mmCIF file of C-alpha atoms in Angstrom:
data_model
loop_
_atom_site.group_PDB
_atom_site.id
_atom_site.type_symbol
_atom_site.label_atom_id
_atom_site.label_comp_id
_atom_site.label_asym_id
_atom_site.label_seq_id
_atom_site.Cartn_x
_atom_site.Cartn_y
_atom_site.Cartn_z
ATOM 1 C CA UNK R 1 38.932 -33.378 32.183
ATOM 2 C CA UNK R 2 41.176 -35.562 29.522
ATOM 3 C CA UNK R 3 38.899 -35.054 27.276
ATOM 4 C CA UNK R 4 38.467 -31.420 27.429
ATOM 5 C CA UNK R 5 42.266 -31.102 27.583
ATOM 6 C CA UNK R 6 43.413 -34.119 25.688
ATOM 7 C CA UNK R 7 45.187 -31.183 22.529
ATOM 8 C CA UNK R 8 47.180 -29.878 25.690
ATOM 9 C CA UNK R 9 50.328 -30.762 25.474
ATOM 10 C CA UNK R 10 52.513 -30.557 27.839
ATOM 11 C CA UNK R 11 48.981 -29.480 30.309
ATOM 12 C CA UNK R 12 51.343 -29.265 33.999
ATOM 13 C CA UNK R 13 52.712 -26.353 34.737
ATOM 14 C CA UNK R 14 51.297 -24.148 31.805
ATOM 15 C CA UNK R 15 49.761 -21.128 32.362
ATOM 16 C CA UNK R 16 45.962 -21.378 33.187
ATOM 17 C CA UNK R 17 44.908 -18.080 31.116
ATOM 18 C CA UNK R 18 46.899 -19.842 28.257
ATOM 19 C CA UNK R 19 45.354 -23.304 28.126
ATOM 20 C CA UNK R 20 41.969 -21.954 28.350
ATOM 21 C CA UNK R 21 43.003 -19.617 24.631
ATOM 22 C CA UNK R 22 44.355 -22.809 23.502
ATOM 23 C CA UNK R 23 40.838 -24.289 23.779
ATOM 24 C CA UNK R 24 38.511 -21.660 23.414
ATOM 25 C CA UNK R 25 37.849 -18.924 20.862
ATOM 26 C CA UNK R 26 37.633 -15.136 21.486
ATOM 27 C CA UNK R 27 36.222 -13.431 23.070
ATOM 28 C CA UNK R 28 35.063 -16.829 25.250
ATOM 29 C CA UNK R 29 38.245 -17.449 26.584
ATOM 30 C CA UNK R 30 39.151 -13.834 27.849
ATOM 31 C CA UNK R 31 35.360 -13.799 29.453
ATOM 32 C CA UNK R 32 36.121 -17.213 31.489
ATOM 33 C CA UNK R 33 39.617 -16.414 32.407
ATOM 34 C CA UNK R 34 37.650 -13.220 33.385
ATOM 35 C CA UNK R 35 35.473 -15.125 35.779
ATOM 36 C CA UNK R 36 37.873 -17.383 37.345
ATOM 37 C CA UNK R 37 40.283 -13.999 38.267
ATOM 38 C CA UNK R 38 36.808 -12.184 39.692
ATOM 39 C CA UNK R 39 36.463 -15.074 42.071
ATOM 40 C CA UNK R 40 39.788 -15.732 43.061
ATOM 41 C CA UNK R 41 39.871 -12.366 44.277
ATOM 42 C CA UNK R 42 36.526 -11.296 45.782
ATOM 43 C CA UNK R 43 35.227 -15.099 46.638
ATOM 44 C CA UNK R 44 32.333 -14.601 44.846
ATOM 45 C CA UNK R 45 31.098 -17.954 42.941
ATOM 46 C CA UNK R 46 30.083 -18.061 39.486
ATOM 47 C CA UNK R 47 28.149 -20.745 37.825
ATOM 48 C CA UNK R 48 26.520 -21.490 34.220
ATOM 49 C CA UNK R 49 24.511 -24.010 33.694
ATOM 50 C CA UNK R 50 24.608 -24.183 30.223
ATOM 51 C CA UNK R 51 27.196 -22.649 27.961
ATOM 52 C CA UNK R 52 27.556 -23.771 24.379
ATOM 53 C CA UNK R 53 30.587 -23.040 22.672
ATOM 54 C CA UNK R 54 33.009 -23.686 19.040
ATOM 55 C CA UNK R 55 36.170 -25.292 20.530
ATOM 56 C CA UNK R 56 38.888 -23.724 19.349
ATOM 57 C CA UNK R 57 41.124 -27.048 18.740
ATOM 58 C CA UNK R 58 39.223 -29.227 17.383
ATOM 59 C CA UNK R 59 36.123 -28.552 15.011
ATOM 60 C CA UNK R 60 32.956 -29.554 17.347
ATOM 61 C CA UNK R 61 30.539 -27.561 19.251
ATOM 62 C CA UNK R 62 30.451 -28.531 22.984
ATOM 63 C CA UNK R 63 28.228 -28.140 26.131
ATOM 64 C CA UNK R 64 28.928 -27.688 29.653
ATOM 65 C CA UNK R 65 27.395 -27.002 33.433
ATOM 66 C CA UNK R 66 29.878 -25.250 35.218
ATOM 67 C CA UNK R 67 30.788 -23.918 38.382
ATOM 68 C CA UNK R 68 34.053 -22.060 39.822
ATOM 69 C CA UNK R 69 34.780 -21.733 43.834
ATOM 70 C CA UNK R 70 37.387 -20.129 45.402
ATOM 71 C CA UNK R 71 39.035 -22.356 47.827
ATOM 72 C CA UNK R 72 41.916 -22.563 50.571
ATOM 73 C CA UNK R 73 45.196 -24.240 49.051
ATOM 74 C CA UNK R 74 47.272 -26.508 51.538
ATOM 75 C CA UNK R 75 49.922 -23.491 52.376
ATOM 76 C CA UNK R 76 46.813 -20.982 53.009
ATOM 77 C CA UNK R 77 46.816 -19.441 49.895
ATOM 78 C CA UNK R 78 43.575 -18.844 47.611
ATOM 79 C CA UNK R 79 42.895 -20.448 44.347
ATOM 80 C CA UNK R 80 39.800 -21.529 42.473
ATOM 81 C CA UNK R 81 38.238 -25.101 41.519
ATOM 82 C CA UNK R 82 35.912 -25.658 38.537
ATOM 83 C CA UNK R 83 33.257 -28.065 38.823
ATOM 84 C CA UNK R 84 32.106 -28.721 35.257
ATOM 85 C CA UNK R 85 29.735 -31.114 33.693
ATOM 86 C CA UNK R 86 30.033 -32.401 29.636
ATOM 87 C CA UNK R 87 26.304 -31.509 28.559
ATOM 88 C CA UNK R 88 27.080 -32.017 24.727
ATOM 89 C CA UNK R 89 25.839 -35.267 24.294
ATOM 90 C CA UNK R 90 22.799 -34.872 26.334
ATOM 91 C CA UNK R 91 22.471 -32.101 24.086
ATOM 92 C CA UNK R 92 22.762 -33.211 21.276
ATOM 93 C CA UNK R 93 20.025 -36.648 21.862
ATOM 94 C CA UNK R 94 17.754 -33.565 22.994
ATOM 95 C CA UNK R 95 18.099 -31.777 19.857
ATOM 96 C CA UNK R 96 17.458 -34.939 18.003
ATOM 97 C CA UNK R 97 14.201 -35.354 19.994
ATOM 98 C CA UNK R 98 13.132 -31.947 19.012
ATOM 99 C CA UNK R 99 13.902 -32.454 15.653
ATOM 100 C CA UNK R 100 11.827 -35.608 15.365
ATOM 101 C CA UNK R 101 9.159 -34.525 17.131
ATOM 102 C CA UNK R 102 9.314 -31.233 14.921
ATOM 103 C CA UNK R 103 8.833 -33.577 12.095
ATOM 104 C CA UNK R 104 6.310 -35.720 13.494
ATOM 105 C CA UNK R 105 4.499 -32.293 14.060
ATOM 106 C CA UNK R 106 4.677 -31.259 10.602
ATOM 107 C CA UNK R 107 3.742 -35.018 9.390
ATOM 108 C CA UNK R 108 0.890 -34.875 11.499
ATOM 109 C CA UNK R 109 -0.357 -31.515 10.180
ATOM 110 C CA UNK R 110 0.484 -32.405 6.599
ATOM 111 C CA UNK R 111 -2.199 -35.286 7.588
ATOM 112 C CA UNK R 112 -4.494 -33.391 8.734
ATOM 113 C CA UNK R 113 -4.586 -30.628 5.990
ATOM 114 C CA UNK R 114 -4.676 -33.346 3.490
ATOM 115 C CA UNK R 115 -7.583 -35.201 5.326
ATOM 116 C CA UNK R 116 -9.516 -31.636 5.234
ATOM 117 C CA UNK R 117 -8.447 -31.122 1.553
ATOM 118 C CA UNK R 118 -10.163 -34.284 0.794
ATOM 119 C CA UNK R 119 -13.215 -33.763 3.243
ATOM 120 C CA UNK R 120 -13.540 -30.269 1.751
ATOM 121 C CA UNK R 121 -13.551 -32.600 -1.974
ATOM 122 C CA UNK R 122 -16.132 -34.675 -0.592
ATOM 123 C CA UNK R 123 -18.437 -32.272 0.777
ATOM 124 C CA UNK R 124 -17.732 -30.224 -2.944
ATOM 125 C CA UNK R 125 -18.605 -33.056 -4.861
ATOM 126 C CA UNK R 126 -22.014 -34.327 -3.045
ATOM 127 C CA UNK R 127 -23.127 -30.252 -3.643
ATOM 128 C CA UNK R 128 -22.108 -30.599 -7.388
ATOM 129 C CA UNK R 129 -23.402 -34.163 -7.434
ATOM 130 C CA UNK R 130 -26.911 -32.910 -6.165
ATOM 131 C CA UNK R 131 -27.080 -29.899 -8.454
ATOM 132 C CA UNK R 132 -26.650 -31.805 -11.129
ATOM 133 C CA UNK R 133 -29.333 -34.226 -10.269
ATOM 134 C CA UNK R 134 -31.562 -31.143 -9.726
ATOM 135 C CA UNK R 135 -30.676 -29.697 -12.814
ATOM 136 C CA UNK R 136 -30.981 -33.393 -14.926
ATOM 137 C CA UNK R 137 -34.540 -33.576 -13.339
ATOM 138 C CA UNK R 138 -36.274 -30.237 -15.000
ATOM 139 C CA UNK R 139 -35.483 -30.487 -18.521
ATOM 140 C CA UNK R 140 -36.645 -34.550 -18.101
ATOM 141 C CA UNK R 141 -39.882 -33.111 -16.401
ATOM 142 C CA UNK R 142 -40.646 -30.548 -19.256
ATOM 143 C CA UNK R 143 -39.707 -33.285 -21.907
ATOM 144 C CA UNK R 144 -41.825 -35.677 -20.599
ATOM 145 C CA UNK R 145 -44.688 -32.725 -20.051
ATOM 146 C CA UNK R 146 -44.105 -31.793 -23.408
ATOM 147 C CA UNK R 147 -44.262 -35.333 -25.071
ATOM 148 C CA UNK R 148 -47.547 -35.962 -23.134
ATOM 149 C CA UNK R 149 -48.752 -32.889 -24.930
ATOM 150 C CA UNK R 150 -47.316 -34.317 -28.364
ATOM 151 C CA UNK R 151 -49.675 -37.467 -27.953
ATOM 152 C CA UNK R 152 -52.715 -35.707 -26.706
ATOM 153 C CA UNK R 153 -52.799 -33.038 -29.249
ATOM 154 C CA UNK R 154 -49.860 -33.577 -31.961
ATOM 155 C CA UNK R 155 -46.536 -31.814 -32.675
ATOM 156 C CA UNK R 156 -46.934 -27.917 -32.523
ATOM 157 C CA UNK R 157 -43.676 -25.638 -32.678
ATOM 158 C CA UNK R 158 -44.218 -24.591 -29.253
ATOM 159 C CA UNK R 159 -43.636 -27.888 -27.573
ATOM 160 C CA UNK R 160 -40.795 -28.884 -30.306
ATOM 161 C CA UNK R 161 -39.197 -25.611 -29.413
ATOM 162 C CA UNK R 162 -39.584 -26.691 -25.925
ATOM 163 C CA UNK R 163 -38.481 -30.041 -26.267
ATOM 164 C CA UNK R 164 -35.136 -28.712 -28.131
ATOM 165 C CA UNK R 165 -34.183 -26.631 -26.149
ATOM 166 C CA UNK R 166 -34.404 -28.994 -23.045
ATOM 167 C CA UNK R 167 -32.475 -31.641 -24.893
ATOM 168 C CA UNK R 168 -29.746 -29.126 -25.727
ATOM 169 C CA UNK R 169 -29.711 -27.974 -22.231
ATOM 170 C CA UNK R 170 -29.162 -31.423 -20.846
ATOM 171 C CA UNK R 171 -26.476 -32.157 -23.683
ATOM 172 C CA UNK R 172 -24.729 -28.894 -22.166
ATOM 173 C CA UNK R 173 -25.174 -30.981 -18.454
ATOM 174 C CA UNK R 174 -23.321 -33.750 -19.697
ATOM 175 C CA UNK R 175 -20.988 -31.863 -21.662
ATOM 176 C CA UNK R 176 -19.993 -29.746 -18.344
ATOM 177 C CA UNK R 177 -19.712 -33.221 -16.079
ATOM 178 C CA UNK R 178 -17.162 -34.429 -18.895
ATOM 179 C CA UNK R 179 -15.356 -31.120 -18.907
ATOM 180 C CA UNK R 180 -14.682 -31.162 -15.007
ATOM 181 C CA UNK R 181 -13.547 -35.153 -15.501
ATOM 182 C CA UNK R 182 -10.862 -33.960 -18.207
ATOM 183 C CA UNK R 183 -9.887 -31.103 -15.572
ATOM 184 C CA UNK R 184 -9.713 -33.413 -12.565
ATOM 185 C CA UNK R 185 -7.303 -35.710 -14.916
ATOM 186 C CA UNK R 186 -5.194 -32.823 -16.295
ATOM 187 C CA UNK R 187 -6.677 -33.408 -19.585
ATOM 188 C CA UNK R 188 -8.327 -30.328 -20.458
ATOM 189 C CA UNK R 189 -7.108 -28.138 -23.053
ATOM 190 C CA UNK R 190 -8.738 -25.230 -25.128
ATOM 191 C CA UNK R 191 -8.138 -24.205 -28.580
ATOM 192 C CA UNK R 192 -8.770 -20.683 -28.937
ATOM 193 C CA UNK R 193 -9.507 -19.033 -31.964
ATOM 194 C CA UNK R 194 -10.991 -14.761 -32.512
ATOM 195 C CA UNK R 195 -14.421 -14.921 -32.803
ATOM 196 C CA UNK R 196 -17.088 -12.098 -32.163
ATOM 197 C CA UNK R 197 -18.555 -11.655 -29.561
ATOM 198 C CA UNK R 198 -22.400 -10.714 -30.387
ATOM 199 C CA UNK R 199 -22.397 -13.830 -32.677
ATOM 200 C CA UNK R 200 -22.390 -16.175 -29.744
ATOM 201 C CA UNK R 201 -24.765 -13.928 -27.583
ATOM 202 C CA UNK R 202 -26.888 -13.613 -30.247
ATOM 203 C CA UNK R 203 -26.942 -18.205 -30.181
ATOM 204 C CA UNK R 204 -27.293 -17.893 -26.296
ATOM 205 C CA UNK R 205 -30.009 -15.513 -26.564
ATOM 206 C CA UNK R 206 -32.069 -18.364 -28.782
ATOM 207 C CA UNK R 207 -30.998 -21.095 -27.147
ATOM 208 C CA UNK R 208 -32.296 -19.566 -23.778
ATOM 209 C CA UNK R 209 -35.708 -17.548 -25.179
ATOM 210 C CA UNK R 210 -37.179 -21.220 -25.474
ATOM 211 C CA UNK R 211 -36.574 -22.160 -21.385
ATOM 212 C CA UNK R 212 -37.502 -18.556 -20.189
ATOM 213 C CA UNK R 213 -40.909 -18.409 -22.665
ATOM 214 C CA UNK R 214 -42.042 -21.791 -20.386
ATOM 215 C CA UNK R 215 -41.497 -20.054 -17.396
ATOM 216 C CA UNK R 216 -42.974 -16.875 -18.822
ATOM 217 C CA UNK R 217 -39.839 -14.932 -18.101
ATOM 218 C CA UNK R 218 -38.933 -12.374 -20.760
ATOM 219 C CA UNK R 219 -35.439 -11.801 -21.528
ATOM 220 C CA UNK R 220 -34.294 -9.482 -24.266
ATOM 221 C CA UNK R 221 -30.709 -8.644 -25.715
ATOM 222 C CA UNK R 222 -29.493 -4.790 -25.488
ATOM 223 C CA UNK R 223 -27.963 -3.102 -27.935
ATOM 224 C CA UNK R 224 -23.793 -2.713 -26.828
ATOM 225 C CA UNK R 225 -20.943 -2.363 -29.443
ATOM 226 C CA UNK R 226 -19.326 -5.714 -31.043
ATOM 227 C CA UNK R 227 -16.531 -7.050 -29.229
ATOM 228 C CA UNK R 228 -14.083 -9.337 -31.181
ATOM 229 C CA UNK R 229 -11.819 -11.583 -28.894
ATOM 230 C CA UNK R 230 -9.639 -14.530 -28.461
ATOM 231 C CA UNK R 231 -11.276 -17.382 -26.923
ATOM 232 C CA UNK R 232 -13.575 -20.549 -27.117
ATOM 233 C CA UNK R 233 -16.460 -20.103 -28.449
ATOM 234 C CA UNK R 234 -18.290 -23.235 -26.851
ATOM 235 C CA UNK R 235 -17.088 -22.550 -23.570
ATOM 236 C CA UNK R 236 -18.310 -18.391 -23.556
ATOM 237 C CA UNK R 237 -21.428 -19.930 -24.743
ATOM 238 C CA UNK R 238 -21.256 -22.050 -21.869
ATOM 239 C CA UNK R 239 -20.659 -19.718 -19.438
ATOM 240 C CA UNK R 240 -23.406 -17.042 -21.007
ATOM 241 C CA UNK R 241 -25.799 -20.084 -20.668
ATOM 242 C CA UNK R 242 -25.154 -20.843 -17.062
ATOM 243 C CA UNK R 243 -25.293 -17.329 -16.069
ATOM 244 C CA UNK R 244 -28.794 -16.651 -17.878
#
C-alpha cells in the first residue's frame, strides 16, 4: 500500500474518492470509486483479477488483482476493504518471456525458410547440373559420329556442317554456365544496342537447320514484318536457340 500511495501526501483523513483521482486517470478513477460505493451499499463483492492501468502521478503503467468487501466497522457501521495484489512486475517478466520467445519463433522460422531456400538451391542446381551433362553429351556423340565418318570416308560438307554446328552449340553450353556464374555473383551486365530483329532470326535459323537436318526435322522461317528493337543481340540469339 506505500507504494501505491507513496505521492499522497498528507494520505489520513483525505477523502477516499479524492486519493483514488489523485492516482488514477479518468474515467478509471470515477469507475473504481464507482465500485467501491456499489458495494458499500448493496454488499455485493467485486473483484478483477487483472486491471492494467497509466498512473496518473507518476509516468508507469501498473498491474493489479483486486478485490473489494464490504465489512462491519467496530461501531456497527458498514465500510469496504480492498484486497489488492501488485501484478506489474510479474507482468512485465511475462511480457519479456513472450517477447523472447516471439523472437526465438521468428529466428527459428527465419532458419527454417533459409534452410528450404538453400535445399530448394540444391535440388535447382543438381536439375541444371544434369541437363547440362545431358545436353554436353549429344553434340560430343554426333562429333565423335561425325569424325568417325571423316576417317572412313573423308571430309564432306554434310558432316563439317554437322560438326560446326555441334561445336557452336556446345560453345553456347559453356557460354550459358558462365552467364548464370556472373548472375549468381552480381556480375552480369548487358549492353544493349537497336538491332533488327529478322537479322538475328535469320543467324538462328542457320545455326539450327544443321542440328534439325540430323534429326531429319524440318524447320522453316515464316514470313512476319521486321521488328527493330533495343536489346542484346547474343542473348535473343540465345534465347531463339534454346527455344528451337
Amino acid at each position: 500500500s506505500q507504494k501505491v500511495f507513496q505521492n499522497v501526501r498528507p494520505l489520513l483523513g483525505r477523502d477516499f474518492a479524492e486519493v483514488l483521482r489523485l492516482i488514477w486517470a479518468e474515467p478509471f478513477a470515477t469507475e473504481a470509486i464507482d465500485h467501491f460505493r456499489h458495494t458499500l451499499q448493496t454488499g455485493e463483492p467485486y473483484a478483477a483479477p487483472s486491471t492494467v492501468k497509466a498512473r496518473r502521478d507518476i509516468p508507469q503503467v501498473e498491474a493489479y488483482d483486486w478485490r473489494i468487501e464490504r465489512i462491519t466497522l467496530p461501531d456497527g457501521r458498514d465500510g469496504v476493504v480492498c484486497y489488492f495484489y501488485d501484478l506489474t512486475e510479474r507482468q512485465q517478466w511475462e511480457l519479456a518471456l513472450q517477447e523472447s520467445e516471439e523472437k526465438r519463433a521468428a529466428l527459428l522460422e527465419q532458419e527454417q525458410a533459409a534452410r528450404r531456400q538453400a535445399e530448394r538451391a540444391v535440388a535447382v542446381q543438381r536439375l541444371f547440373l544434369g541437363m547440362i551433362s545431358h545436353e554436353l553429351r549429344t553434340p560430343l556423340t554426333a562429333i565423335r559420329g561425325n569424325l568417325d565418318l571423316i576417317k572412313r570416308y573423308g571430309m564432306d560438307k554434310d558432316s563439317f556442317e554437322a560438326i560446326e554446328s555441334e561445336v557452336d552449340r556446345m560453345a553456347r553450353l559453356v557460354s550459358d554456365l558462365l552467364l548464370l556464374a556472373r548472375a549468381d555473383y552480381g556480375g552480369l551486365t548487358l549492353e544493349l544496342e537497336p538491332l533488327d530483329v529478322d537479322t538475328v532470326v535469320s543467324e538462328v535459323y542457320r545455326e539450327a537447320r544443321v542440328l534439325a537436318k540430323s534429326h531429319n526435322i524440318k524447320i522453316q522461317i515464316l514470313d512476319f514484318e521486321p521488328v527493330r528493337v533495343n536489346g542484346n543481340a547474343d542473348r535473343i540469339k540465345q534465347l531463339l536457340l534454346n527455344l528451337v
